[in-house]
Amino acid sequence: MKNSELPIIGEDLLSRYKIGDLVKFCAEDMVKVKTGIILETYTLPLSERRFPHADVYVMGEDKTETVLLGNLTIISKV
């Protein structure tokens, strides 16, 4: 099965989040809250399904992280 044929879990999230949105999310330690700006949204194949992700520029850390869209909270829309 090709990636384009795999079902997308949380497809509605792709239309909710836009490039430039200011978001917050939990760090890997599940304690620290990070703030960032969405640079790109896309899907990644995982376990025979595709899940929506975003590349987020993390403010104050000068780096980009890949985050599952379901883990983001919008602070401000573009």
mmCIF file of N, CA and C in Angstrom:
data_model
loop_
_atom_site.group_PDB
_atom_site.id
_atom_site.type_symbol
_atom_site.label_atom_id
_atom_site.label_comp_id
_atom_site.label_asym_id
_atom_site.label_seq_id
_atom_site.Cartn_x
_atom_site.Cartn_y
_atom_site.Cartn_z
ATOM 1 N N MET A 1 0.836 -1.169 0.000
ATOM 2 C CA MET A 1 0.000 0.000 0.000
ATOM 3 C C MET A 1 0.891 1.247 0.000
ATOM 4 N N LYS A 2 0.629 2.187 -0.910
ATOM 5 C CA LYS A 2 1.405 3.420 -0.997
ATOM 6 C C LYS A 2 1.012 4.367 0.128
ATOM 7 N N ASN A 3 1.946 5.255 0.489
ATOM 8 C CA ASN A 3 1.676 6.232 1.553
ATOM 9 C C ASN A 3 0.413 7.031 1.288
ATOM 10 N N SER A 4 0.179 7.394 0.019
ATOM 11 C CA SER A 4 -0.988 8.214 -0.308
ATOM 12 C C SER A 4 -2.299 7.454 -0.111
ATOM 13 N N GLU A 5 -2.237 6.129 -0.037
ATOM 14 C CA GLU A 5 -3.435 5.309 0.153
ATOM 15 C C GLU A 5 -3.717 5.007 1.614
ATOM 16 N N LEU A 6 -2.768 5.274 2.489
ATOM 17 C CA LEU A 6 -2.954 5.003 3.917
ATOM 18 C C LEU A 6 -3.967 5.984 4.496
ATOM 19 N N PRO A 7 -4.833 5.533 5.412
ATOM 20 C CA PRO A 7 -5.793 6.448 6.034
ATOM 21 C C PRO A 7 -5.085 7.476 6.914
ATOM 22 N N ILE A 8 -5.642 8.687 6.950
ATOM 23 C CA ILE A 8 -5.088 9.752 7.795
ATOM 24 C C ILE A 8 -5.899 9.818 9.085
ATOM 25 N N ILE A 9 -5.221 9.681 10.202
ATOM 26 C CA ILE A 9 -5.854 9.768 11.514
ATOM 27 C C ILE A 9 -5.764 11.221 11.977
ATOM 28 N N GLY A 10 -6.906 11.874 12.196
ATOM 29 C CA GLY A 10 -6.915 13.276 12.601
ATOM 30 C C GLY A 10 -6.784 14.230 11.436
ATOM 31 N N GLU A 11 -7.361 13.860 10.300
ATOM 32 C CA GLU A 11 -7.240 14.670 9.082
ATOM 33 C C GLU A 11 -7.771 16.090 9.274
ATOM 34 N N ASP A 12 -8.785 16.265 10.115
ATOM 35 C CA ASP A 12 -9.353 17.599 10.353
ATOM 36 C C ASP A 12 -8.340 18.561 10.970
ATOM 37 N N LEU A 13 -7.321 18.020 11.635
ATOM 38 C CA LEU A 13 -6.298 18.879 12.246
ATOM 39 C C LEU A 13 -5.484 19.618 11.195
ATOM 40 N N LEU A 14 -5.351 19.031 10.007
ATOM 41 C CA LEU A 14 -4.573 19.671 8.950
ATOM 42 C C LEU A 14 -5.204 20.990 8.507
ATOM 43 N N SER A 15 -6.509 21.093 8.587
ATOM 44 C CA SER A 15 -7.168 22.344 8.196
ATOM 45 C C SER A 15 -7.255 23.327 9.367
ATOM 46 N N ARG A 16 -7.089 22.856 10.577
ATOM 47 C CA ARG A 16 -7.181 23.712 11.761
ATOM 48 C C ARG A 16 -5.891 24.504 12.001
ATOM 49 N N TYR A 17 -4.753 23.888 11.740
ATOM 50 C CA TYR A 17 -3.459 24.521 11.992
ATOM 51 C C TYR A 17 -2.875 25.046 10.684
ATOM 52 N N LYS A 18 -2.357 26.287 10.724
ATOM 53 C CA LYS A 18 -1.802 26.945 9.541
ATOM 54 C C LYS A 18 -0.368 27.393 9.812
ATOM 55 N N ILE A 19 0.393 27.516 8.734
ATOM 56 C CA ILE A 19 1.750 28.038 8.838
ATOM 57 C C ILE A 19 1.689 29.429 9.451
ATOM 58 N N GLY A 20 2.515 29.669 10.453
ATOM 59 C CA GLY A 20 2.559 30.965 11.131
ATOM 60 C C GLY A 20 1.774 31.028 12.423
ATOM 61 N N ASP A 21 0.932 30.012 12.697
ATOM 62 C CA ASP A 21 0.193 29.991 13.958
ATOM 63 C C ASP A 21 1.167 29.881 15.134
ATOM 64 N N LEU A 22 0.858 30.606 16.210
ATOM 65 C CA LEU A 22 1.627 30.515 17.443
ATOM 66 C C LEU A 22 1.005 29.414 18.289
ATOM 67 N N VAL A 23 1.811 28.445 18.707
ATOM 68 C CA VAL A 23 1.300 27.279 19.432
ATOM 69 C C VAL A 23 2.137 26.998 20.677
ATOM 70 N N LYS A 24 1.548 26.180 21.561
ATOM 71 C CA LYS A 24 2.301 25.679 22.715
ATOM 72 C C LYS A 24 2.135 24.167 22.756
ATOM 73 N N PHE A 25 3.104 23.490 23.369
ATOM 74 C CA PHE A 25 3.077 22.038 23.474
ATOM 75 C C PHE A 25 4.010 21.594 24.590
ATOM 76 N N CYS A 26 3.787 20.399 25.093
ATOM 77 C CA CYS A 26 4.627 19.843 26.155
ATOM 78 C C CYS A 26 5.924 19.325 25.571
ATOM 79 N N ALA A 27 6.982 19.540 26.302
ATOM 80 C CA ALA A 27 8.283 19.008 25.914
ATOM 81 C C ALA A 27 8.291 17.498 26.151
ATOM 82 N N GLU A 28 9.351 16.854 25.730
ATOM 83 C CA GLU A 28 9.447 15.399 25.871
ATOM 84 C C GLU A 28 9.367 14.947 27.324
ATOM 85 N N ASP A 29 9.792 15.813 28.260
ATOM 86 C CA ASP A 29 9.737 15.433 29.680
ATOM 87 C C ASP A 29 8.322 15.546 30.256
ATOM 88 N N MET A 30 7.364 16.029 29.430
ATOM 89 C CA MET A 30 5.948 16.170 29.802
ATOM 90 C C MET A 30 5.731 17.169 30.940
ATOM 91 N N VAL A 31 6.740 17.990 31.255
ATOM 92 C CA VAL A 31 6.624 18.982 32.312
ATOM 93 C C VAL A 31 6.748 20.389 31.721
ATOM 94 N N LYS A 32 7.823 20.618 31.008
ATOM 95 C CA LYS A 32 8.085 21.929 30.413
ATOM 96 C C LYS A 32 7.120 22.182 29.254
ATOM 97 N N VAL A 33 6.589 23.404 29.175
ATOM 98 C CA VAL A 33 5.733 23.799 28.065
ATOM 99 C C VAL A 33 6.555 24.679 27.127
ATOM 100 N N LYS A 34 6.559 24.308 25.852
ATOM 101 C CA LYS A 34 7.305 25.061 24.847
ATOM 102 C C LYS A 34 6.335 25.874 23.995
ATOM 103 N N THR A 35 6.834 26.981 23.465
ATOM 104 C CA THR A 35 6.056 27.848 22.581
ATOM 105 C C THR A 35 6.796 27.938 21.254
ATOM 106 N N GLY A 36 6.018 27.938 20.163
ATOM 107 C CA GLY A 36 6.668 28.012 18.867
ATOM 108 C C GLY A 36 5.729 28.458 17.765
ATOM 109 N N ILE A 37 6.281 28.519 16.560
ATOM 110 C CA ILE A 37 5.552 28.944 15.374
ATOM 111 C C ILE A 37 5.579 27.811 14.359
ATOM 112 N N ILE A 38 4.406 27.479 13.808
ATOM 113 C CA ILE A 38 4.319 26.407 12.817
ATOM 114 C C ILE A 38 4.990 26.852 11.519
ATOM 115 N N LEU A 39 5.931 26.035 11.051
ATOM 116 C CA LEU A 39 6.633 26.307 9.801
ATOM 117 C C LEU A 39 6.046 25.511 8.637
ATOM 118 N N GLU A 40 5.525 24.307 8.941
ATOM 119 C CA GLU A 40 4.994 23.427 7.893
ATOM 120 C C GLU A 40 4.121 22.361 8.538
ATOM 121 N N THR A 41 3.060 21.938 7.838
ATOM 122 C CA THR A 41 2.253 20.802 8.289
ATOM 123 C C THR A 41 2.267 19.737 7.201
ATOM 124 N N TYR A 42 2.198 18.481 7.620
ATOM 125 C CA TYR A 42 2.266 17.342 6.703
ATOM 126 C C TYR A 42 1.868 16.086 7.453
ATOM 127 N N THR A 43 1.783 14.966 6.746
ATOM 128 C CA THR A 43 1.492 13.700 7.415
ATOM 129 C C THR A 43 2.710 12.792 7.351
ATOM 130 N N LEU A 44 2.846 11.954 8.368
ATOM 131 C CA LEU A 44 3.917 10.951 8.429
ATOM 132 C C LEU A 44 3.287 9.576 8.591
ATOM 133 N N PRO A 45 3.761 8.591 7.833
ATOM 134 C CA PRO A 45 3.226 7.234 7.990
ATOM 135 C C PRO A 45 3.782 6.564 9.253
ATOM 136 N N LEU A 46 2.863 6.028 10.058
ATOM 137 C CA LEU A 46 3.220 5.289 11.268
ATOM 138 C C LEU A 46 2.233 4.135 11.417
ATOM 139 N N SER A 47 2.698 2.929 11.475
ATOM 140 C CA SER A 47 1.853 1.752 11.708
ATOM 141 C C SER A 47 0.664 1.659 10.745
ATOM 142 N N GLU A 48 0.930 1.707 9.468
ATOM 143 C CA GLU A 48 -0.109 1.541 8.438
ATOM 144 C C GLU A 48 -1.141 2.667 8.415
ATOM 145 N N ARG A 49 -0.802 3.818 9.003
ATOM 146 C CA ARG A 49 -1.675 4.986 8.979
ATOM 147 C C ARG A 49 -0.792 6.219 8.826
ATOM 148 N N ARG A 50 -1.399 7.339 8.436
ATOM 149 C CA ARG A 50 -0.669 8.604 8.383
ATOM 150 C C ARG A 50 -1.219 9.524 9.468
ATOM 151 N N PHE A 51 -0.309 10.190 10.159
ATOM 152 C CA PHE A 51 -0.676 11.088 11.248
ATOM 153 C C PHE A 51 -0.185 12.499 10.932
ATOM 154 N N PRO A 52 -1.017 13.528 11.186
ATOM 155 C CA PRO A 52 -0.613 14.909 10.901
ATOM 156 C C PRO A 52 0.422 15.418 11.901
ATOM 157 N N HIS A 53 1.479 16.003 11.356
ATOM 158 C CA HIS A 53 2.577 16.560 12.145
ATOM 159 C C HIS A 53 2.862 17.981 11.680
ATOM 160 N N ALA A 54 3.654 18.686 12.471
ATOM 161 C CA ALA A 54 4.109 20.023 12.088
ATOM 162 C C ALA A 54 5.573 20.174 12.469
ATOM 163 N N ASP A 55 6.290 20.927 11.633
ATOM 164 C CA ASP A 55 7.609 21.406 12.020
ATOM 165 C C ASP A 55 7.364 22.722 12.730
ATOM 166 N N VAL A 56 7.825 22.815 13.974
ATOM 167 C CA VAL A 56 7.575 23.992 14.809
ATOM 168 C C VAL A 56 8.913 24.618 15.195
ATOM 169 N N TYR A 57 9.059 25.913 14.902
ATOM 170 C CA TYR A 57 10.228 26.656 15.375
ATOM 171 C C TYR A 57 10.001 26.928 16.853
ATOM 172 N N VAL A 58 10.904 26.422 17.707
ATOM 173 C CA VAL A 58 10.761 26.561 19.159
ATOM 174 C C VAL A 58 11.407 27.869 19.603
ATOM 175 N N MET A 59 10.568 28.767 20.113
ATOM 176 C CA MET A 59 11.060 30.074 20.546
ATOM 177 C C MET A 59 11.929 29.925 21.795
ATOM 178 N N GLY A 60 13.023 30.653 21.809
ATOM 179 C CA GLY A 60 13.949 30.614 22.936
ATOM 180 C C GLY A 60 14.959 29.494 22.854
ATOM 181 N N GLU A 61 14.794 28.569 21.904
ATOM 182 C CA GLU A 61 15.731 27.461 21.764
ATOM 183 C C GLU A 61 16.422 27.474 20.403
ATOM 184 N N ASP A 62 15.934 28.327 19.493
ATOM 185 C CA ASP A 62 16.500 28.469 18.157
ATOM 186 C C ASP A 62 16.682 27.129 17.449
ATOM 187 N N LYS A 63 15.617 26.297 17.501
ATOM 188 C CA LYS A 63 15.645 25.003 16.815
ATOM 189 C C LYS A 63 14.240 24.659 16.339
ATOM 190 N N THR A 64 14.156 23.657 15.485
ATOM 191 C CA THR A 64 12.885 23.192 14.953
ATOM 192 C C THR A 64 12.619 21.788 15.472
ATOM 193 N N GLU A 65 11.371 21.525 15.878
ATOM 194 C CA GLU A 65 10.972 20.193 16.336
ATOM 195 C C GLU A 65 9.781 19.708 15.520
ATOM 196 N N THR A 66 9.702 18.404 15.314
ATOM 197 C CA THR A 66 8.545 17.790 14.677
ATOM 198 C C THR A 66 7.585 17.364 15.776
ATOM 199 N N VAL A 67 6.325 17.844 15.673
ATOM 200 C CA VAL A 67 5.335 17.610 16.732
ATOM 201 C C VAL A 67 4.047 17.094 16.103
ATOM 202 N N LEU A 68 3.441 16.106 16.732
ATOM 203 C CA LEU A 68 2.131 15.611 16.315
ATOM 204 C C LEU A 68 1.112 16.739 16.500
ATOM 205 N N LEU A 69 0.306 17.011 15.472
ATOM 206 C CA LEU A 69 -0.634 18.134 15.553
ATOM 207 C C LEU A 69 -1.576 18.012 16.743
ATOM 208 N N GLY A 70 -1.962 16.815 17.113
ATOM 209 C CA GLY A 70 -2.845 16.614 18.249
ATOM 210 C C GLY A 70 -2.249 17.053 19.568
ATOM 211 N N ASN A 71 -0.928 17.259 19.609
ATOM 212 C CA ASN A 71 -0.259 17.686 20.831
ATOM 213 C C ASN A 71 -0.085 19.204 20.910
ATOM 214 N N LEU A 72 -0.559 19.920 19.888
ATOM 215 C CA LEU A 72 -0.406 21.374 19.858
ATOM 216 C C LEU A 72 -1.676 22.063 20.354
ATOM 217 N N THR A 73 -1.490 23.219 20.993
ATOM 218 C CA THR A 73 -2.593 24.096 21.378
ATOM 219 C C THR A 73 -2.325 25.451 20.744
ATOM 220 N N ILE A 74 -3.325 25.993 20.043
ATOM 221 C CA ILE A 74 -3.155 27.284 19.386
ATOM 222 C C ILE A 74 -3.240 28.407 20.417
ATOM 223 N N ILE A 75 -2.244 29.280 20.398
ATOM 224 C CA ILE A 75 -2.236 30.480 21.240
ATOM 225 C C ILE A 75 -2.791 31.643 20.429
ATOM 226 N N SER A 76 -2.344 31.734 19.165
ATOM 227 C CA SER A 76 -2.791 32.827 18.286
ATOM 228 C C SER A 76 -2.760 32.353 16.841
ATOM 229 N N LYS A 77 -3.841 32.671 16.099
ATOM 230 C CA LYS A 77 -3.920 32.317 14.688
ATOM 231 C C LYS A 77 -3.284 33.409 13.840
ATOM 232 N N VAL A 78 -2.843 33.031 12.650
ATOM 233 C CA VAL A 78 -2.278 33.999 11.695
ATOM 234 C C VAL A 78 -3.383 34.925 11.239
#
